Tab-separated table of C-alpha atoms and ligand atoms in Angstrom:
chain	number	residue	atom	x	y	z
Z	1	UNK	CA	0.000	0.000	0.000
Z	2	UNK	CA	1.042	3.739	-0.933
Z	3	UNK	CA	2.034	5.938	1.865
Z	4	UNK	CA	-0.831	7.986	2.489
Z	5	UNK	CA	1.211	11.371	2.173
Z	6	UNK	CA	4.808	11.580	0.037
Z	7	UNK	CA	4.273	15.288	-0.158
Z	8	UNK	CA	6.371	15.977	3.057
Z	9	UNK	CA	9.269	13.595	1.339
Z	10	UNK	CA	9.593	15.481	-1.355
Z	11	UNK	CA	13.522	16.931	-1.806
Z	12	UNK	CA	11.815	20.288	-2.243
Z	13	UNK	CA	10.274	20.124	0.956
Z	14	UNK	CA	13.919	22.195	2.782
Z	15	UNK	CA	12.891	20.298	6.259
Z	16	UNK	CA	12.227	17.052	5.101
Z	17	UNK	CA	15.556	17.804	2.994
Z	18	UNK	CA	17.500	19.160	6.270
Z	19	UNK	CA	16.101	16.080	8.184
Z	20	UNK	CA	17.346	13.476	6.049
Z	21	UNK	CA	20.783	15.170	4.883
Z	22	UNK	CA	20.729	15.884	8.832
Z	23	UNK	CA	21.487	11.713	9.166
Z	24	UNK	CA	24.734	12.087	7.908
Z	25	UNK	CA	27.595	13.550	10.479
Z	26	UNK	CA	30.328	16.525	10.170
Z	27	UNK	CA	33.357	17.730	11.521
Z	28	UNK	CA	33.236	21.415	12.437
Z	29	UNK	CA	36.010	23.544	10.745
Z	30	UNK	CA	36.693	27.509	10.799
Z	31	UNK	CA	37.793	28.958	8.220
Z	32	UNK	CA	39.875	31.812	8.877
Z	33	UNK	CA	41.552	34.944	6.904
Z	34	UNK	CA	43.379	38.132	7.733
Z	35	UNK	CA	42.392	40.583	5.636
Z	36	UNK	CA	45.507	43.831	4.739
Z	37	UNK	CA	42.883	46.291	6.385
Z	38	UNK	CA	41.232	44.991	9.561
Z	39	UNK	CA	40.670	42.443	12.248
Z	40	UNK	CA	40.955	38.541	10.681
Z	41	UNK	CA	37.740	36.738	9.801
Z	42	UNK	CA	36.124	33.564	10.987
Z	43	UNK	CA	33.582	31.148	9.482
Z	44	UNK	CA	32.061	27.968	10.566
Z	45	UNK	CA	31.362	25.489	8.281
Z	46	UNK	CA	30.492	21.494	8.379
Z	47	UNK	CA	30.676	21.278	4.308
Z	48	UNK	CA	35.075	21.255	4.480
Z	49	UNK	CA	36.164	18.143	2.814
Z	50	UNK	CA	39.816	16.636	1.754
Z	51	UNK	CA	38.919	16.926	-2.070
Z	52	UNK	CA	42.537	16.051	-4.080
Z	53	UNK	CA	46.116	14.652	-3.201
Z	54	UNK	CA	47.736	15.870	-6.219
Z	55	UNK	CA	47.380	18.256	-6.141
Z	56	UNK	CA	46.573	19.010	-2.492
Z	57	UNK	CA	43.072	20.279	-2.969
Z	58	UNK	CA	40.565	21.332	-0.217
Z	59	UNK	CA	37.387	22.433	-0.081
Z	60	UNK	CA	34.154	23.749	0.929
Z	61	UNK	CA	30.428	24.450	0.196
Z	62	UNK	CA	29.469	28.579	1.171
Z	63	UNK	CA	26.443	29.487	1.065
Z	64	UNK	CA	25.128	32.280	-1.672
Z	65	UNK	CA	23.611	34.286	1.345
Z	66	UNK	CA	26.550	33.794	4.005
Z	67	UNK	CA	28.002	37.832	4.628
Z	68	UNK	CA	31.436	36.160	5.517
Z	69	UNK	CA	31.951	34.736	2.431
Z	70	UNK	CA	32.745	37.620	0.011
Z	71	UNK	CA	35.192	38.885	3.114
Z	72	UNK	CA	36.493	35.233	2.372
Z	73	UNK	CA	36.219	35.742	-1.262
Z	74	UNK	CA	38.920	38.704	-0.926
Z	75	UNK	CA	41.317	37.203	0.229
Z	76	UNK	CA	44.367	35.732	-0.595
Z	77	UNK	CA	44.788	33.418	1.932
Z	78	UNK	CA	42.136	30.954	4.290
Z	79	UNK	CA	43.510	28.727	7.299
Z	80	UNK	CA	40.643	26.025	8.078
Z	81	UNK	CA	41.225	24.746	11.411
Z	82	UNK	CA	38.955	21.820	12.759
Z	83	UNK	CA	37.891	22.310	15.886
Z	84	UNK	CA	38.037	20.409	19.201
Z	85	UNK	CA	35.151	18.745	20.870
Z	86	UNK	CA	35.657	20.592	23.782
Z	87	UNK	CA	35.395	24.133	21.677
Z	88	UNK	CA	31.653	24.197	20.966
Z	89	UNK	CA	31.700	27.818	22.368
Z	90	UNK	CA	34.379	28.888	19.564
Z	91	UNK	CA	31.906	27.523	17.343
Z	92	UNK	CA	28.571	29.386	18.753
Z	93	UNK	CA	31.196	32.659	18.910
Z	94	UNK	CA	32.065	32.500	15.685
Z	95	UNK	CA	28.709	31.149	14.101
Z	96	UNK	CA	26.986	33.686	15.583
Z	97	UNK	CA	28.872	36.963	16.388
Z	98	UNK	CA	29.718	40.426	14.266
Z	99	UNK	CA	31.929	39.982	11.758
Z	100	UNK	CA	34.685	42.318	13.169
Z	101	UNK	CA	34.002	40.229	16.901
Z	102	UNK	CA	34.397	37.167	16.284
Z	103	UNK	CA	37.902	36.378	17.563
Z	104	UNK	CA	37.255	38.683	20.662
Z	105	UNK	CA	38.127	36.379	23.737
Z	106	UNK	CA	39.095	33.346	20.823
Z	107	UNK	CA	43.362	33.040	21.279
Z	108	UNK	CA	44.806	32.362	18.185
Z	109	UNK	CA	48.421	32.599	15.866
Z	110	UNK	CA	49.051	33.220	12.777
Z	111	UNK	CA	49.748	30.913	10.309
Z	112	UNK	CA	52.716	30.880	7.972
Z	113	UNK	CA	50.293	32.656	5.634
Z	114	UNK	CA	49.594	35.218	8.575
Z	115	UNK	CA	45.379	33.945	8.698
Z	116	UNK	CA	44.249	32.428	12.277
Z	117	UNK	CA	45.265	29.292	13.284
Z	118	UNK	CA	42.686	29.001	16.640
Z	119	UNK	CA	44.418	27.777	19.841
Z	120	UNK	CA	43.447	24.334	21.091
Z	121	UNK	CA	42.259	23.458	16.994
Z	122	UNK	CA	43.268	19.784	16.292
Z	123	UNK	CA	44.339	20.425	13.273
Z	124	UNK	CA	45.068	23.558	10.319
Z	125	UNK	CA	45.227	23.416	6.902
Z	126	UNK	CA	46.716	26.700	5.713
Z	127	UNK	CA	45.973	27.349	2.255
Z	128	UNK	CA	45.238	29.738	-1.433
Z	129	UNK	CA	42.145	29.837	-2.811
Z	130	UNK	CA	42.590	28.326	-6.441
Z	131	UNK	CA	38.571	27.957	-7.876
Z	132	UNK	CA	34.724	29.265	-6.890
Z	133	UNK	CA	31.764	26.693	-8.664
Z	134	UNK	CA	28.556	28.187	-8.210
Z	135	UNK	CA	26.281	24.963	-6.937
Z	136	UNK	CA	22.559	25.827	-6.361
Z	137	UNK	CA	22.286	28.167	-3.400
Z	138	UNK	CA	25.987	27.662	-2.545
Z	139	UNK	CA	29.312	28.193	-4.102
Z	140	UNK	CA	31.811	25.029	-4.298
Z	141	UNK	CA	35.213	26.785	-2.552
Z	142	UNK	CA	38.252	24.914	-3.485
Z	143	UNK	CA	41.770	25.902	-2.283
Z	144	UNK	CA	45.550	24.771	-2.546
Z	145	UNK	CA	46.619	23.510	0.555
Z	146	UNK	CA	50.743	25.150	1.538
Z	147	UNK	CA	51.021	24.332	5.062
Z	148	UNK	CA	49.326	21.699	7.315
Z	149	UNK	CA	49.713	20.189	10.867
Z	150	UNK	CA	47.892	18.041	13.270
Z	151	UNK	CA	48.746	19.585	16.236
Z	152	UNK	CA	46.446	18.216	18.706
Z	153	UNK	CA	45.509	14.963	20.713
Z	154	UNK	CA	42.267	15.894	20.903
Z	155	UNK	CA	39.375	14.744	19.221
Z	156	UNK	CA	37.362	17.015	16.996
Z	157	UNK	CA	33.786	18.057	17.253
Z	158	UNK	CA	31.377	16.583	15.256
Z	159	UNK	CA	27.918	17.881	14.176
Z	160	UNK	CA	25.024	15.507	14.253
Z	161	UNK	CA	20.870	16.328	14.143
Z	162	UNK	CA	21.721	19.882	15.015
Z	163	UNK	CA	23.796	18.654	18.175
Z	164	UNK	CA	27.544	18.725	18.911
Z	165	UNK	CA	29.581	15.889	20.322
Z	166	UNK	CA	32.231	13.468	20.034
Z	167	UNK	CA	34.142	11.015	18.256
Z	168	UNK	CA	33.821	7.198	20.126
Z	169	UNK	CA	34.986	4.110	18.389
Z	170	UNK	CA	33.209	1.359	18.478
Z	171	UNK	CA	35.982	-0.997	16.895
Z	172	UNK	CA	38.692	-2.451	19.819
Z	173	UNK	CA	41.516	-2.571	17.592
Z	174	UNK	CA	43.880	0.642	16.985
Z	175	UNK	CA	43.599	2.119	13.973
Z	176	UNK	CA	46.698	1.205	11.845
Z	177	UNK	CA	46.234	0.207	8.510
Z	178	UNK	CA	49.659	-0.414	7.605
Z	179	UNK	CA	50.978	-1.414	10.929
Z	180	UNK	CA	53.198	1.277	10.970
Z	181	UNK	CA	52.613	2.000	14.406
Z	182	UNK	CA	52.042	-1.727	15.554
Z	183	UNK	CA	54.986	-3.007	13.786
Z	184	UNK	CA	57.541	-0.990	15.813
Z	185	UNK	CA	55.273	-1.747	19.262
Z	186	UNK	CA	56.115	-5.257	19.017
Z	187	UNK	CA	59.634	-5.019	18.000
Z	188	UNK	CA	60.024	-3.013	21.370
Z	189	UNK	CA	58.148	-5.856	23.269
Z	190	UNK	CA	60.626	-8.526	21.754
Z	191	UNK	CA	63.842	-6.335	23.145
Z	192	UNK	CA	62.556	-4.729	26.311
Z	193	UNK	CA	64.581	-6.798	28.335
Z	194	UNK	CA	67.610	-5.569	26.285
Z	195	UNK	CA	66.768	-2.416	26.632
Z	196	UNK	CA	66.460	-2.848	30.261
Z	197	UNK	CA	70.076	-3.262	30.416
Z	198	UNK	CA	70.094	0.669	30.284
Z	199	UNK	CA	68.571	2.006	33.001
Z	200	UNK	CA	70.428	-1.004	34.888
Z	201	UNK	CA	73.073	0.403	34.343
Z	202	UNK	CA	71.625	3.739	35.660
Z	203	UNK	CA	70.968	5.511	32.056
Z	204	UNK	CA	67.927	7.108	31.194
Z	205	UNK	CA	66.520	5.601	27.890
Z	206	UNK	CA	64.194	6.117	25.088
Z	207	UNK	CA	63.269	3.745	22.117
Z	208	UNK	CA	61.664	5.590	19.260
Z	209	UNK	CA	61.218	4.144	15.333
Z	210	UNK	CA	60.012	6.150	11.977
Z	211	UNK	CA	56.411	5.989	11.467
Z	212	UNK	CA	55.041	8.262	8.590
Z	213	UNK	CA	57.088	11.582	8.563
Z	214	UNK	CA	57.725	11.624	12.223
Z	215	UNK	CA	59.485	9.419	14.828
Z	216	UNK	CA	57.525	7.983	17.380
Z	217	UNK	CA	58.271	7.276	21.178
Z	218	UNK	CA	57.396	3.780	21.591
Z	219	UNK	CA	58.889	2.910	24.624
Z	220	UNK	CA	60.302	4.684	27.725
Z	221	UNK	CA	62.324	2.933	30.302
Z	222	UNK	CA	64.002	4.612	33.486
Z	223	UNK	CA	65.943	4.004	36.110
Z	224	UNK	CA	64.129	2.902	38.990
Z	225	UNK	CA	64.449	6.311	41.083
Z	226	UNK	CA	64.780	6.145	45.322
Z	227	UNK	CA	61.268	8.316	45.705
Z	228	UNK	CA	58.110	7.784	43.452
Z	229	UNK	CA	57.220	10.508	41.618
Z	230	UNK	CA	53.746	12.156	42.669
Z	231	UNK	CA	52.155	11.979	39.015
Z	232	UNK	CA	54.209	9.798	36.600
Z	233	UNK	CA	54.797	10.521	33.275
Z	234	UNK	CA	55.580	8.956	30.326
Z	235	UNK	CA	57.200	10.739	26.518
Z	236	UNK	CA	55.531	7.090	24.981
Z	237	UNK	CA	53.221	8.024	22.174
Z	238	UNK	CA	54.959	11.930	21.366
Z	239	UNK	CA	55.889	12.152	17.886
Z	240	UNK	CA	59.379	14.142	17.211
Z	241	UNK	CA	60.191	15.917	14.216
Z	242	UNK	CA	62.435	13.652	11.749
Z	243	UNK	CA	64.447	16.176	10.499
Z	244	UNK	CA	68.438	17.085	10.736
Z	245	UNK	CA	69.980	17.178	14.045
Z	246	UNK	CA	67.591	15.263	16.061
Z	247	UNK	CA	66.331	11.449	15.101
Z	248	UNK	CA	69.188	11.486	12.343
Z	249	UNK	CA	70.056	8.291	12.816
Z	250	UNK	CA	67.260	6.626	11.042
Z	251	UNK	CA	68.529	8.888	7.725
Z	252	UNK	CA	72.389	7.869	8.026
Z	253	UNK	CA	71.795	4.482	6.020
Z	254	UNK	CA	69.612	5.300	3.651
Z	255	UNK	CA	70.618	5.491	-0.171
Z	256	UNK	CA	72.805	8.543	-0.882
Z	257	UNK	CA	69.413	10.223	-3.289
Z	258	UNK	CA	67.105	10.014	-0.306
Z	259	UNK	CA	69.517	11.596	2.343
Z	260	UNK	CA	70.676	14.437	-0.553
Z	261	UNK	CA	66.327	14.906	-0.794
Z	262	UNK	CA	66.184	14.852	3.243
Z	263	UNK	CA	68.955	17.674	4.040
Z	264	UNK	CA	67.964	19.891	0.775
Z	265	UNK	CA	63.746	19.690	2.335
Z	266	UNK	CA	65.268	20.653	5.928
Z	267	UNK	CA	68.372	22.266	5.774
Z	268	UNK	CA	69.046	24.130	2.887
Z	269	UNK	CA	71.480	26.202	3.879
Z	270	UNK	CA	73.800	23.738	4.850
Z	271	UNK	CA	73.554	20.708	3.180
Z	272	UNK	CA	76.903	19.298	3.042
Z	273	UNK	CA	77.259	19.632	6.601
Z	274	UNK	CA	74.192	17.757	7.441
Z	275	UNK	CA	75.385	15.016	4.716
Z	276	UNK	CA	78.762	15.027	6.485
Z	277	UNK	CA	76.881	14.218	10.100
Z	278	UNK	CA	75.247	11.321	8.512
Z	279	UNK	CA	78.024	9.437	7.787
Z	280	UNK	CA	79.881	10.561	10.758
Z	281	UNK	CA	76.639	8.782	12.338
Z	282	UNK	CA	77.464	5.660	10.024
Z	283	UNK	CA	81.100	5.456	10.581
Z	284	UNK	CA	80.987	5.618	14.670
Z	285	UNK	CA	77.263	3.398	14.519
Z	286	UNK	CA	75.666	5.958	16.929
Z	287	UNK	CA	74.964	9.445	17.053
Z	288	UNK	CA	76.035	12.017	19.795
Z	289	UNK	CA	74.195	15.365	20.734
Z	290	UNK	CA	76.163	17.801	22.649
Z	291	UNK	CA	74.664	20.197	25.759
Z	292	UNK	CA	74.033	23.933	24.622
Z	293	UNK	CA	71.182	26.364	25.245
Z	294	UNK	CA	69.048	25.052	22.252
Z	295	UNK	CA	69.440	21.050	23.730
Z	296	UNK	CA	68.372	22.452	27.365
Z	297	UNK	CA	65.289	23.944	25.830
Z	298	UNK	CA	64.578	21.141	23.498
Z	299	UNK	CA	64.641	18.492	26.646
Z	300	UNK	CA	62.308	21.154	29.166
Z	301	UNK	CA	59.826	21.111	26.134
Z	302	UNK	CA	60.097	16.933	26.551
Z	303	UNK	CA	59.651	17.011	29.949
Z	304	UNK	CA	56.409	19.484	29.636
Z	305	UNK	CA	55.038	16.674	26.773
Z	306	UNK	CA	55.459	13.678	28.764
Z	307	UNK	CA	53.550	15.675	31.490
Z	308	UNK	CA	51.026	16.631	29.270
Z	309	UNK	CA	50.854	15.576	25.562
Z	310	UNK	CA	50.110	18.268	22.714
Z	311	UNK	CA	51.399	21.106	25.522
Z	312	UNK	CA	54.082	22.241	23.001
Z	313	UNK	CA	52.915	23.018	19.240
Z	314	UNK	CA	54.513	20.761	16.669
Z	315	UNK	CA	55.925	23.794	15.187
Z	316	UNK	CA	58.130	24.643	18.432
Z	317	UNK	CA	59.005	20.947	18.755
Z	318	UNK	CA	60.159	21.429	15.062
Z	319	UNK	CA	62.267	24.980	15.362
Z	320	UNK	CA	63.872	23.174	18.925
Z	321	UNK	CA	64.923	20.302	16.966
Z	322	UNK	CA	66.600	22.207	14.141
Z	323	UNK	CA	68.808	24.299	17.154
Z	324	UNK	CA	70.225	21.353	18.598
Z	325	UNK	CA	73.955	20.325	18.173
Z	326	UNK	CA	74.697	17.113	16.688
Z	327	UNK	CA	77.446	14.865	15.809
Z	328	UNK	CA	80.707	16.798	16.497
Z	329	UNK	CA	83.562	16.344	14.367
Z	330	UNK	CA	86.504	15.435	16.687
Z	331	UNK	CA	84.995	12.889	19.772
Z	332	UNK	CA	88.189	14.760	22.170
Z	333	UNK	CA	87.620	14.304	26.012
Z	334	UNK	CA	86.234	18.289	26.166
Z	335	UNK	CA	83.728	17.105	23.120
Z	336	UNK	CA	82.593	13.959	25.250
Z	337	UNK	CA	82.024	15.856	28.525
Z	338	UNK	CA	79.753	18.376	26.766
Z	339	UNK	CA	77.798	15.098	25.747
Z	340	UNK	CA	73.930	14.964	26.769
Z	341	UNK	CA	72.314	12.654	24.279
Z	342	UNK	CA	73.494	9.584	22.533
Z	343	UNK	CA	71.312	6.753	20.464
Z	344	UNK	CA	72.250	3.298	18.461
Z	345	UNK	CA	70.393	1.980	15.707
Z	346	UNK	CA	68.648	-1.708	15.703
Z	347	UNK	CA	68.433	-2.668	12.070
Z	348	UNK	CA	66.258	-4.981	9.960
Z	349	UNK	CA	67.569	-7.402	7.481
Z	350	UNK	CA	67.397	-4.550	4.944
Z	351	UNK	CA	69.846	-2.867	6.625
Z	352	UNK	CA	67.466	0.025	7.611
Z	353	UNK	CA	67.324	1.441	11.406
Z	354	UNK	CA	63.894	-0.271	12.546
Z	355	UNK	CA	63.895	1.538	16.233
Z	356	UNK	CA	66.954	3.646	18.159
Z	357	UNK	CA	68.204	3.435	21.281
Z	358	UNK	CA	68.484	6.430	23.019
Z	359	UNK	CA	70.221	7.538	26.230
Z	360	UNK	CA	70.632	10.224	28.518
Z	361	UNK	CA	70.837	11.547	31.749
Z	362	UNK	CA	74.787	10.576	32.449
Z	363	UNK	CA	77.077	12.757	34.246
Z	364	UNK	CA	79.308	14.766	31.928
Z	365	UNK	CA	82.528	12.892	32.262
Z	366	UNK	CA	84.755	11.555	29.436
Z	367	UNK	CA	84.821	8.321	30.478
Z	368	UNK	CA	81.249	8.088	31.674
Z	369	UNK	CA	80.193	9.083	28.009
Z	370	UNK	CA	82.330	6.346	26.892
Z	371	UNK	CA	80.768	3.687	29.045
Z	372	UNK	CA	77.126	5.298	27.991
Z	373	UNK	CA	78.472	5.104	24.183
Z	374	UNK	CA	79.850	1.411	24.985
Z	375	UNK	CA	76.309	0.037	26.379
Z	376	UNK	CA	73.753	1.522	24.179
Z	377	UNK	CA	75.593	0.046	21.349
Z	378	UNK	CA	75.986	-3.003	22.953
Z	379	UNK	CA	72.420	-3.082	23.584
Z	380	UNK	CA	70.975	-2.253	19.813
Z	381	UNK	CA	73.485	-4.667	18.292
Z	382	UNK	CA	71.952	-7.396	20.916
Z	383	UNK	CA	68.469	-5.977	19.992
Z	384	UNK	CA	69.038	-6.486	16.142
Z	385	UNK	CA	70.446	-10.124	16.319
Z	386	UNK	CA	67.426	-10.660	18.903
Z	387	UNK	CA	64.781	-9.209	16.030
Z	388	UNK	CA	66.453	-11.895	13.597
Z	389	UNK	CA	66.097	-9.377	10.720
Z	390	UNK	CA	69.450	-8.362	10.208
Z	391	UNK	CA	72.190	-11.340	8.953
Z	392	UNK	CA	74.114	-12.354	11.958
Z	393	UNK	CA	77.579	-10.961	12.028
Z	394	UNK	CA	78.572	-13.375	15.384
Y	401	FMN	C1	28.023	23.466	12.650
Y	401	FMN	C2	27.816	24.499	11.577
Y	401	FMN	C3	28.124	24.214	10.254
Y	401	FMN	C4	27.946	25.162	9.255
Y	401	FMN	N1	28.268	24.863	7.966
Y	401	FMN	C5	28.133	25.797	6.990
Y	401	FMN	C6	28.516	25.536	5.645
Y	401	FMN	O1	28.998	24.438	5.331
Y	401	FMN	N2	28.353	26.509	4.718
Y	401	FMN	C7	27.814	27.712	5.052
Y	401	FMN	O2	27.664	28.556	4.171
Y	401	FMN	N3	27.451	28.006	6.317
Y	401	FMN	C8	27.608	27.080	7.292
Y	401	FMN	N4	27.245	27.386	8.584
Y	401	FMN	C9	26.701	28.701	8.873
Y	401	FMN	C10	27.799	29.763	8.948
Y	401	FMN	O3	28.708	29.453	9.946
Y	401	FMN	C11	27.236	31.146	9.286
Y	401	FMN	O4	26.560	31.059	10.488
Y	401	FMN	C12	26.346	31.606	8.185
Y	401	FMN	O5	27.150	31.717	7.059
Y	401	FMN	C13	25.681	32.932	8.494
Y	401	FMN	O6	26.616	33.891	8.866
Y	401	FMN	P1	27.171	35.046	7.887
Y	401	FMN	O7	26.057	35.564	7.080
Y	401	FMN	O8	27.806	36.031	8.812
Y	401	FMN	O9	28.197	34.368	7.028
Y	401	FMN	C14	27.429	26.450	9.579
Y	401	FMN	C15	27.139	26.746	10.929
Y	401	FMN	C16	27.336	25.790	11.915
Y	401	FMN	C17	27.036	26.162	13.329
């Protein structure tokens, strides 16, 4: 039998359309600008999708009648940052205030294009406007994406029936499609007890491995300390920025082309010298950072993450990493007591740094450094013949 009434279903009908298209959740994103002559400019939107890889296209749906977006239309840049689940009142602010108010009591930074990126955002995609479709009532935005950076453990708010909420999963198993993440987790787990060695011996130690574009802290072992600490904490789980001078190591074997690509992306300016420090890192097997203003920075920035993760913006993490000093040319006695930082690499059978060893926390003597130097490599050659991927040299 017919329904009695299919008026009301009609896709003309705008609630019965809203209702139905209503089914189907959203993130929450503001897109920001700063215009050359006045305060920057905010809009919400639920319509921002991931639209191309190559190139990096983004986009979004505003509406013919929005007053925002011709402001938007002006200008040369837009920052979209998704919001936070816990920043439903940055939302309602910006949704709903004066144009020229809507960052009032909102922190925010620039991006490197100079438009907002909102404080406490999980993640901004700075980018140029590159195309306008009109699309019914609404335009179809779509924009270049420069600059881009999760920089955030939180989870982002979602839009649903005209509510807000949250993001929970309802599958048990982490999300890790190409084990990336996993695959390192368990290599730790086969060589903890190696790696237990070091804070035996009273050193400090971190195991981290490449995953993506960043290295990953996947395991954390200390030594055990006379007092327990009132609120432990833990650096497991904090990404660091693979670039020059920090996680090196996992660059200092790979083919010549890569590492040339690798010190050109990060360190333009000085690209033989970072080449140089890569197979300084090959020739000794380990890599040494020294103590200096830029390392004592770079390790109170640590200590703040493993208190509370996301407190330091990947960006900082990223400018502390490039001001460290790494891998000396001359190992003297002076060199070796300036010493702060040394890791070892545990290989596959490829011959490709799986994880690194990484200690700390000695006292600044020659001969302790040497001892420090002595066991992690110790350790990460026991840790590779223990993995089985490498060929056994013993
Ligand atoms: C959760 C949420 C999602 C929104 N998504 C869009 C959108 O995709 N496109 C759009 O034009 N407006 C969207 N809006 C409405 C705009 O944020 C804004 O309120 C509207 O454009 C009217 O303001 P204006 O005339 O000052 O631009 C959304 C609002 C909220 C609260």
């Amino acid at each position: 039998m017919m329904s009695t009434s299919t008026a009301h279903r009609s896709p003309e009908d705008p609630a019965w359309f809203r209702h139905v298209l209503g089914q189907y959740p959203t993130g929450v994103c503001v897109i920001t600008a700063q215009p050359a002559d006045g305060p920057p400019i905010g809009m919400v939107v639920g319509s921002f999708s991931s639209v191309s890889m190559h190139p990096p296209l983004v986009g979004f749906y505003p509406s013919n009648t929005s007053e925002t977006w011709p402001h938007l239309q002006r200008a040369s840049h837009w920052c979209v940052n998704i919001l936070a689940a816990h920043q439903s009142d940055v939302c309602r602010r910006i949704a709903t205030a004066p144009l020229a108010e809507r960052f009032e009591g909102v922190p925010w930074r620039p991006a490197p294009s100079g438009a907002p990126i909102i404080e406490g955002a999980v993640a901004w995609i700075d980018c140029v406007p590159v195309a306008v479709h009109d699309a019914g009532d609404h335009k179809i935005a779509l924009a270049e994406v420069r600059h881009l950076d999760a920089a955030s453990t939180e989870l982002p708010l979602l839009f649903f029936r005209s509510g807000y909420g949250s993001f929970s999963p309802l599958t048990l198993t982490a999300y890790d499609p190409d084990m990336s993440l996993t695959r390192p987790l368990r290599h730790f787990e086969l060589i903890r007890s190696i790696a237990q060695e070091l804070p035996d011996q009273g050193l400090r130690c971190l195991v981290t491995a490449p995953v993506s574009d960043s290295v990953v802290v996947i395991g954390q072992l200390d030594p055990p300390s006379g007092s327990v600490a009132a609120r432990p904490t833990t650096l497991v789980g904090q990404r660091l920025p693979f670039r020059p001078h920090g996680p090196s190591i996992f660059e200092a074997w790979a083919p010549a082309g890569e590492q040339a690509a690798w010190v050109a992306r990060f360190s333009p300016d000085s690209q033989e010298a970072e080449i140089r420090a890569l197979a300084r890192i090959r020739e000794r097997g380990f890599s040494i950072g020294l103590g200096s203003e830029g390392h004592r920075r770079f390790a109170a920035a640590l200590e703040q993450l493993a208190a509370e993760p996301g407190a330091v913006p990947n960006e900082e993490l990223d400018a502390l990493v490039a001001s460290l000093d790494y891998e000396p040319a001359d190992l003297t006695d002076a060199v070796l007591a300036e010493a702060r930082v040394i890791s070892a690499p545990v290989f596959d059978s490829a011959g490709s740094p799986v994880l690194a060893m990484t200690v700390f926390g000695f006292r600044a003597k020659p001969d302790i450094v040497r001892d420090a130097i002595a066991a992690v490599t110790r350790c990460a050659q026991r840790a590779t013949r223990t993995l089985g991927l490498a060929p056994r040299r013993d």
